[in-house]
Coordinates of C-alpha atoms and ligand atoms in Angstrom, one line a residue:
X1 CA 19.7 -21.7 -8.0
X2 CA 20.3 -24.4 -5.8
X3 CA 18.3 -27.6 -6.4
X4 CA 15.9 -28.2 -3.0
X5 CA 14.8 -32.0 -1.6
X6 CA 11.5 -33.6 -1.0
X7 CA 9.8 -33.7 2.3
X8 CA 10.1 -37.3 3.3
X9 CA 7.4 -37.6 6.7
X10 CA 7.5 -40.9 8.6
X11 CA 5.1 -42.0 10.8
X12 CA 4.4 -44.4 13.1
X13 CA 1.2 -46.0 11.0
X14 CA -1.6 -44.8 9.1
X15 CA -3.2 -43.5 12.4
X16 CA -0.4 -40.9 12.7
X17 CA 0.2 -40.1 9.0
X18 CA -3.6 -39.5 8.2
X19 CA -4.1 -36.8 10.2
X20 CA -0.9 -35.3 8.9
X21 CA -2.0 -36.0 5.3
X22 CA -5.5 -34.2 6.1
X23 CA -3.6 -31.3 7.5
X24 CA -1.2 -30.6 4.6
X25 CA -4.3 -31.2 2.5
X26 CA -6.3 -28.6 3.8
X27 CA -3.0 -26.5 3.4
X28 CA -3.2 -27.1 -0.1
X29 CA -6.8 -26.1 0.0
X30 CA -6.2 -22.9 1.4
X31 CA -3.7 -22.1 -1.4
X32 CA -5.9 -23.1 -4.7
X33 CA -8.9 -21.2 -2.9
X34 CA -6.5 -18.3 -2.3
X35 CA -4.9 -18.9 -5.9
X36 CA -7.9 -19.5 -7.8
X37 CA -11.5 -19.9 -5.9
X38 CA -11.2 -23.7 -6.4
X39 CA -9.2 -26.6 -5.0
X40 CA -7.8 -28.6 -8.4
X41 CA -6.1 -32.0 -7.6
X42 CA -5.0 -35.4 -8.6
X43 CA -5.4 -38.7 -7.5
X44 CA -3.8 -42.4 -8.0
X45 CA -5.4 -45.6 -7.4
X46 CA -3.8 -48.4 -5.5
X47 CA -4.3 -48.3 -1.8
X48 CA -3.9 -44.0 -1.8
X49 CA -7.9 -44.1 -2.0
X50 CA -8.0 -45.7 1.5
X51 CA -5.7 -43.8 3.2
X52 CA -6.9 -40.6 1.8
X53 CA -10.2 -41.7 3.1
X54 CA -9.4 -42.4 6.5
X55 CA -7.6 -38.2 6.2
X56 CA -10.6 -36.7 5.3
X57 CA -13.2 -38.7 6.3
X58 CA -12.4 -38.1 9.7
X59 CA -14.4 -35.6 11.7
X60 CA -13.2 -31.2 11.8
X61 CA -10.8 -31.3 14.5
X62 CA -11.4 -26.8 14.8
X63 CA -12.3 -24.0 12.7
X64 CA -9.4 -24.1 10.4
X65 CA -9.8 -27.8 9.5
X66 CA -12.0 -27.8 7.7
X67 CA -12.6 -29.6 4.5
X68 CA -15.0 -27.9 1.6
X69 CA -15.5 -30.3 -0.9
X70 CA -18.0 -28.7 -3.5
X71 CA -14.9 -26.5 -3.9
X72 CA -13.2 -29.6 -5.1
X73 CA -12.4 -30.3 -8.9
X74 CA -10.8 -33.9 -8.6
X75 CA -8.9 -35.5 -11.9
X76 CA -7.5 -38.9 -12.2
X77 CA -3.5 -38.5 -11.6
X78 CA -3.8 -41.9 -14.0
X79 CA -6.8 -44.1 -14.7
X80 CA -7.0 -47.7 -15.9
X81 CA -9.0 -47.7 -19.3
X82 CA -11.7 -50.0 -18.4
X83 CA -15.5 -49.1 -17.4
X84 CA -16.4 -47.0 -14.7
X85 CA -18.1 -49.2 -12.8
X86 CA -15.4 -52.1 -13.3
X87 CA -13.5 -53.7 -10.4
X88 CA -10.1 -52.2 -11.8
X89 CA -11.4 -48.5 -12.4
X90 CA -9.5 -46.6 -10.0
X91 CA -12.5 -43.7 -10.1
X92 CA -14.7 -47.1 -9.0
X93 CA -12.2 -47.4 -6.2
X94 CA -11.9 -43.7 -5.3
X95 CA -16.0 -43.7 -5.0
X96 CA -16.5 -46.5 -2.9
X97 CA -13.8 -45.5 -0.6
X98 CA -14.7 -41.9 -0.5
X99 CA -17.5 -40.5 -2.8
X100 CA -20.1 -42.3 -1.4
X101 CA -19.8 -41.6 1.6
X102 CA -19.7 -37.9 1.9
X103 CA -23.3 -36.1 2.1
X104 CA -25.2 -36.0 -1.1
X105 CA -24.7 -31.7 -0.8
X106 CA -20.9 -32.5 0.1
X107 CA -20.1 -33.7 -3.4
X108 CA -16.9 -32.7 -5.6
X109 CA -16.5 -31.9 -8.9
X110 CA -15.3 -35.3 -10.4
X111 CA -13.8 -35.7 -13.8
X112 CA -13.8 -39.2 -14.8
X113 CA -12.4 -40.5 -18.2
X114 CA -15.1 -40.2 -21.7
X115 CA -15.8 -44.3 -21.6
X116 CA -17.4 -43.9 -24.9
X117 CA -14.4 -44.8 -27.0
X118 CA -13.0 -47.3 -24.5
X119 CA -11.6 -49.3 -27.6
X120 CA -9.1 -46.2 -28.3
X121 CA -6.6 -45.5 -26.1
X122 CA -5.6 -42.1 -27.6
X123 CA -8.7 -41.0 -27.9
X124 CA -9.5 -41.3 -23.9
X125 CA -6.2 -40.0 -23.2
X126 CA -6.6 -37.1 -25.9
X127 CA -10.3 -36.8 -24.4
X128 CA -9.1 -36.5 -20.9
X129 CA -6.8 -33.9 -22.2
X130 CA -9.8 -31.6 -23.0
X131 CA -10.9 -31.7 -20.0
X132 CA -7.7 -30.4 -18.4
X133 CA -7.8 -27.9 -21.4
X134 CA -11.3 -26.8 -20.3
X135 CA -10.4 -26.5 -16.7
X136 CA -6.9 -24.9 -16.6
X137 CA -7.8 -22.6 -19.9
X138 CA -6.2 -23.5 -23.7
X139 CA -3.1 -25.1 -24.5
X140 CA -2.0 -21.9 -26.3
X141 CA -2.5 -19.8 -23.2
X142 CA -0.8 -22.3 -20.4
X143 CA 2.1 -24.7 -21.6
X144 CA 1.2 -26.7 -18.6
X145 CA -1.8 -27.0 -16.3
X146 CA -0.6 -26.6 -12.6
X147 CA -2.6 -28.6 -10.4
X148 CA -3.3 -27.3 -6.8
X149 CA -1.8 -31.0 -5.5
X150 CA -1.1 -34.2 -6.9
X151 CA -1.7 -37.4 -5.0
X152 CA 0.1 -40.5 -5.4
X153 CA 1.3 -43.8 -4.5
X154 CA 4.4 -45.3 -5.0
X155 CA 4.5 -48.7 -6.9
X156 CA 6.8 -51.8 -6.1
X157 CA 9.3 -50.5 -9.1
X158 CA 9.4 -47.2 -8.4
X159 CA 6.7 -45.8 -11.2
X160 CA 3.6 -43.6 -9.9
X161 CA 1.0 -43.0 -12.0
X162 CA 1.0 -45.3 -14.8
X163 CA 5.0 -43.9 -15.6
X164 CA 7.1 -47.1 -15.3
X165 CA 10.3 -47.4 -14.9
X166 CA 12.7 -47.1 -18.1
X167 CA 9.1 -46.5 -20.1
X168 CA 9.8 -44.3 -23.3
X169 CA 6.6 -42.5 -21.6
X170 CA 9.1 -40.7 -19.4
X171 CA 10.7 -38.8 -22.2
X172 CA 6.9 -37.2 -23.3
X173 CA 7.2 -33.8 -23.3
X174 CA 4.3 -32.7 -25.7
X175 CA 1.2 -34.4 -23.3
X176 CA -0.1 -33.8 -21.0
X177 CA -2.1 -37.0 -20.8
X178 CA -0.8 -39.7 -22.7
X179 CA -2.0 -43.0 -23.2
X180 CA 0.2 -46.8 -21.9
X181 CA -1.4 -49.9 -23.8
X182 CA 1.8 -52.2 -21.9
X183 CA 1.6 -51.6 -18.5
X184 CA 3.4 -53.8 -16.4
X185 CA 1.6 -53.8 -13.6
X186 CA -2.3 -55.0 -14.6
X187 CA -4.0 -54.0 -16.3
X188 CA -2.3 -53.0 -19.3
X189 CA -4.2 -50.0 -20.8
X190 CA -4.6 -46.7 -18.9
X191 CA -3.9 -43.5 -19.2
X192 CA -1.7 -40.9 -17.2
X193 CA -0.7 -37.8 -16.4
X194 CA 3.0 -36.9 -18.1
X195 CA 5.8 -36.1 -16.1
X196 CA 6.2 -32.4 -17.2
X197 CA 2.4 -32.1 -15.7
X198 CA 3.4 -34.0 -12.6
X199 CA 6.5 -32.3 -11.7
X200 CA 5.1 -28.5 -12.3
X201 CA 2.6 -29.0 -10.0
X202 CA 2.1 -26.5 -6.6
X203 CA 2.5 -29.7 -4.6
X204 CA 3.4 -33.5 -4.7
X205 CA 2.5 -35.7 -1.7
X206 CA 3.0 -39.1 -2.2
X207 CA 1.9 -41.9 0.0
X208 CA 3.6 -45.1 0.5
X209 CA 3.5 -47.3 4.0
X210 CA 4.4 -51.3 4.6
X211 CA 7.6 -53.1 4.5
X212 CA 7.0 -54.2 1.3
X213 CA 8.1 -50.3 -0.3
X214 CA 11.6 -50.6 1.6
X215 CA 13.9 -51.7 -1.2
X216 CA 12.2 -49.4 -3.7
X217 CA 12.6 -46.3 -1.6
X218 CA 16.2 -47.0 -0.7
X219 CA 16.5 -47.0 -4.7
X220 CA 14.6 -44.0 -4.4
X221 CA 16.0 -42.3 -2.2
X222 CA 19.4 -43.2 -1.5
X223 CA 20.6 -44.1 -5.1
X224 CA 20.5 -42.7 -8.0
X225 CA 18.7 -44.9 -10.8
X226 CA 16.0 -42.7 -12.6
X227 CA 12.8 -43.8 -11.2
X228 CA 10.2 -42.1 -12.3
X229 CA 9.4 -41.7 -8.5
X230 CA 12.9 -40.3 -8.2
X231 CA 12.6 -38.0 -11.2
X232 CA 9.6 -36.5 -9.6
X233 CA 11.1 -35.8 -6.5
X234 CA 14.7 -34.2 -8.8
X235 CA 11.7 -32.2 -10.8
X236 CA 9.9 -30.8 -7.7
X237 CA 12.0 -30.7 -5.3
X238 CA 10.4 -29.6 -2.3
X239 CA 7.5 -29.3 -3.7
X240 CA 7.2 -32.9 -3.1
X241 CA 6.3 -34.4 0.2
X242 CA 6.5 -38.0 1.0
X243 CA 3.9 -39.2 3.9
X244 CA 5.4 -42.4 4.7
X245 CA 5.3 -45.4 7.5
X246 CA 8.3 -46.3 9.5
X247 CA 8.5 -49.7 7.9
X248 CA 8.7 -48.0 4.5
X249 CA 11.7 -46.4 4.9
X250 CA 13.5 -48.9 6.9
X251 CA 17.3 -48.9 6.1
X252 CA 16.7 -45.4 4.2
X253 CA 19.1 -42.8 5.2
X254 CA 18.1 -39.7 3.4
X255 CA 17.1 -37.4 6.0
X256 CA 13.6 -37.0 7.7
X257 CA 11.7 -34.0 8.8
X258 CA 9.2 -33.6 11.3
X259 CA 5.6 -32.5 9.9
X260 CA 4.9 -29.4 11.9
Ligands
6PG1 O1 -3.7 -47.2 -11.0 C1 -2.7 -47.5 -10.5 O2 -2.2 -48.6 -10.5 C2 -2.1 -46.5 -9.5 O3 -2.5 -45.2 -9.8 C3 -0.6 -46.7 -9.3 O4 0.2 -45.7 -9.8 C4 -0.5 -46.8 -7.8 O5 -0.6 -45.6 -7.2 C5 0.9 -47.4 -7.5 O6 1.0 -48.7 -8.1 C6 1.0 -47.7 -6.0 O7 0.0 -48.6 -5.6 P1 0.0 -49.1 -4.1 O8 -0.3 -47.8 -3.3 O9 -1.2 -50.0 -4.0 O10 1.3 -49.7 -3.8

């Protein structure tokens, strides 16, 4: 079978993309409600919070956009293994930005990492694991848990979630959390989602806008150096879908396509 492409979708600014983003989300809705009664997704930290706010907390546009949140079971694509509460916890970042400020009987489902055993990487990462286990049924019956979507950002190097570039982390294929007590990018211990899990999900969106990703998404894009961004988009094809700002993708010639 022929291999397919990602979805790359540029926009003008995050005034254009969000409302895209919120409409492909609720498509993604639709599906895990159709698929399963219950909307199963991922998120990163970094600025995706924000712009994912500004998507869905903006107000139903009609009857079919509409976003049902208590349907919602939301995991952590990657978390940073510090308290909840701490300036670098991305579920910290994820609440301020969105949590709080949906209705009190608007609330998701939110699956935050076990910080009882914060001084054992594995054990949060083989913690988190459970959880997945509990939510998407044993390890013996699914190889992999298939998550509705997957949100994510795109780092400076080319790594999303906490998978980095050149990273024996890329190579797990047992995981489907693992733990990362070197991070390059601060701080150092977190835990993530493997690539198996991120690649064999129903959809992939990631979000990346400002000049500062042009380099990295010509390397993504246009080259071929085994980022793990890039080995996303080779393992999902189009199943991923890149929402991206024109100065993101300046100087990238891989093809656009216009978000219907
Ligand atoms: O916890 C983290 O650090 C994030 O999950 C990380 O993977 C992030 O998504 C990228 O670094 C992009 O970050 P920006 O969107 O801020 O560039």
């Amino acid at each position: 079978m022929p291999k397919t492409q990602p979805n790359l979708y540029a926009f003008s600014g995050v005034d254009t993309l969000a409302p895209a983003l919120r409409k492909y989300i609720v498509q993604s809705q639709a599906l895990g409600l159709a698929r399963h009664g219950i909307f199963k997704v991922a998120v990163s930290g970094g600025s995706l919070p924000k712009t994912l706010a500004a998507a869905l907390l903006a107000p139903s546009t009609s009857d079919d956009d509409v976003i049902d949140f208590k349907k919602w079971e939301i995991f952590f694509a990657d978390e940073r293994v510090v308290p909840l509460d701490h300036a670098d916890s991305n579920y910290a970042l994820l609440k301020s930005e969105l949590l709080d400020k949906l209705p009190a009987d608007q609330q998701p489902t939110v699956h935050t990492i076990d910080v009882a055993h914060l001084d054992d990487l594995q054990e949060v990462a083989d913690s988190y694991e459970q959880v997945l286990v509990s939510s998407f049924a044993s390890r013996d019956s699914v190889r992999l848990p298939i998550f509705d979507l997957l949100l994510l950002g795109c780092g400076p190097d080319g790594h999303t979630c906490s998978l980095f570039p050149g990273h024996p982390l890329l190579r797990e294929t047992n995981a489907w959390v693992a733990p990362i007590d070197d991070s390059p990018k601060p701080p150092p211990k977190r835990i993530t989602l493997t690539l198996p899990v991120v690649t064999h999900a129903v959809r992939v969106a990631f979000v990346a806008t400002g000049g500062g990703k042009k380099d990295i998404m010509k390397d993504i894009f246009d080259a071929d150096k085994g980022l793990p961004c890039a080995l996303v988009n080779e393992g999902a094809g189009d199943r991923a879908s890149w929402f991206v700002d024109e100065p993101a993708i300046q100087g990238v010639s891989f093809p656009r396509r216009s978000f219907l």
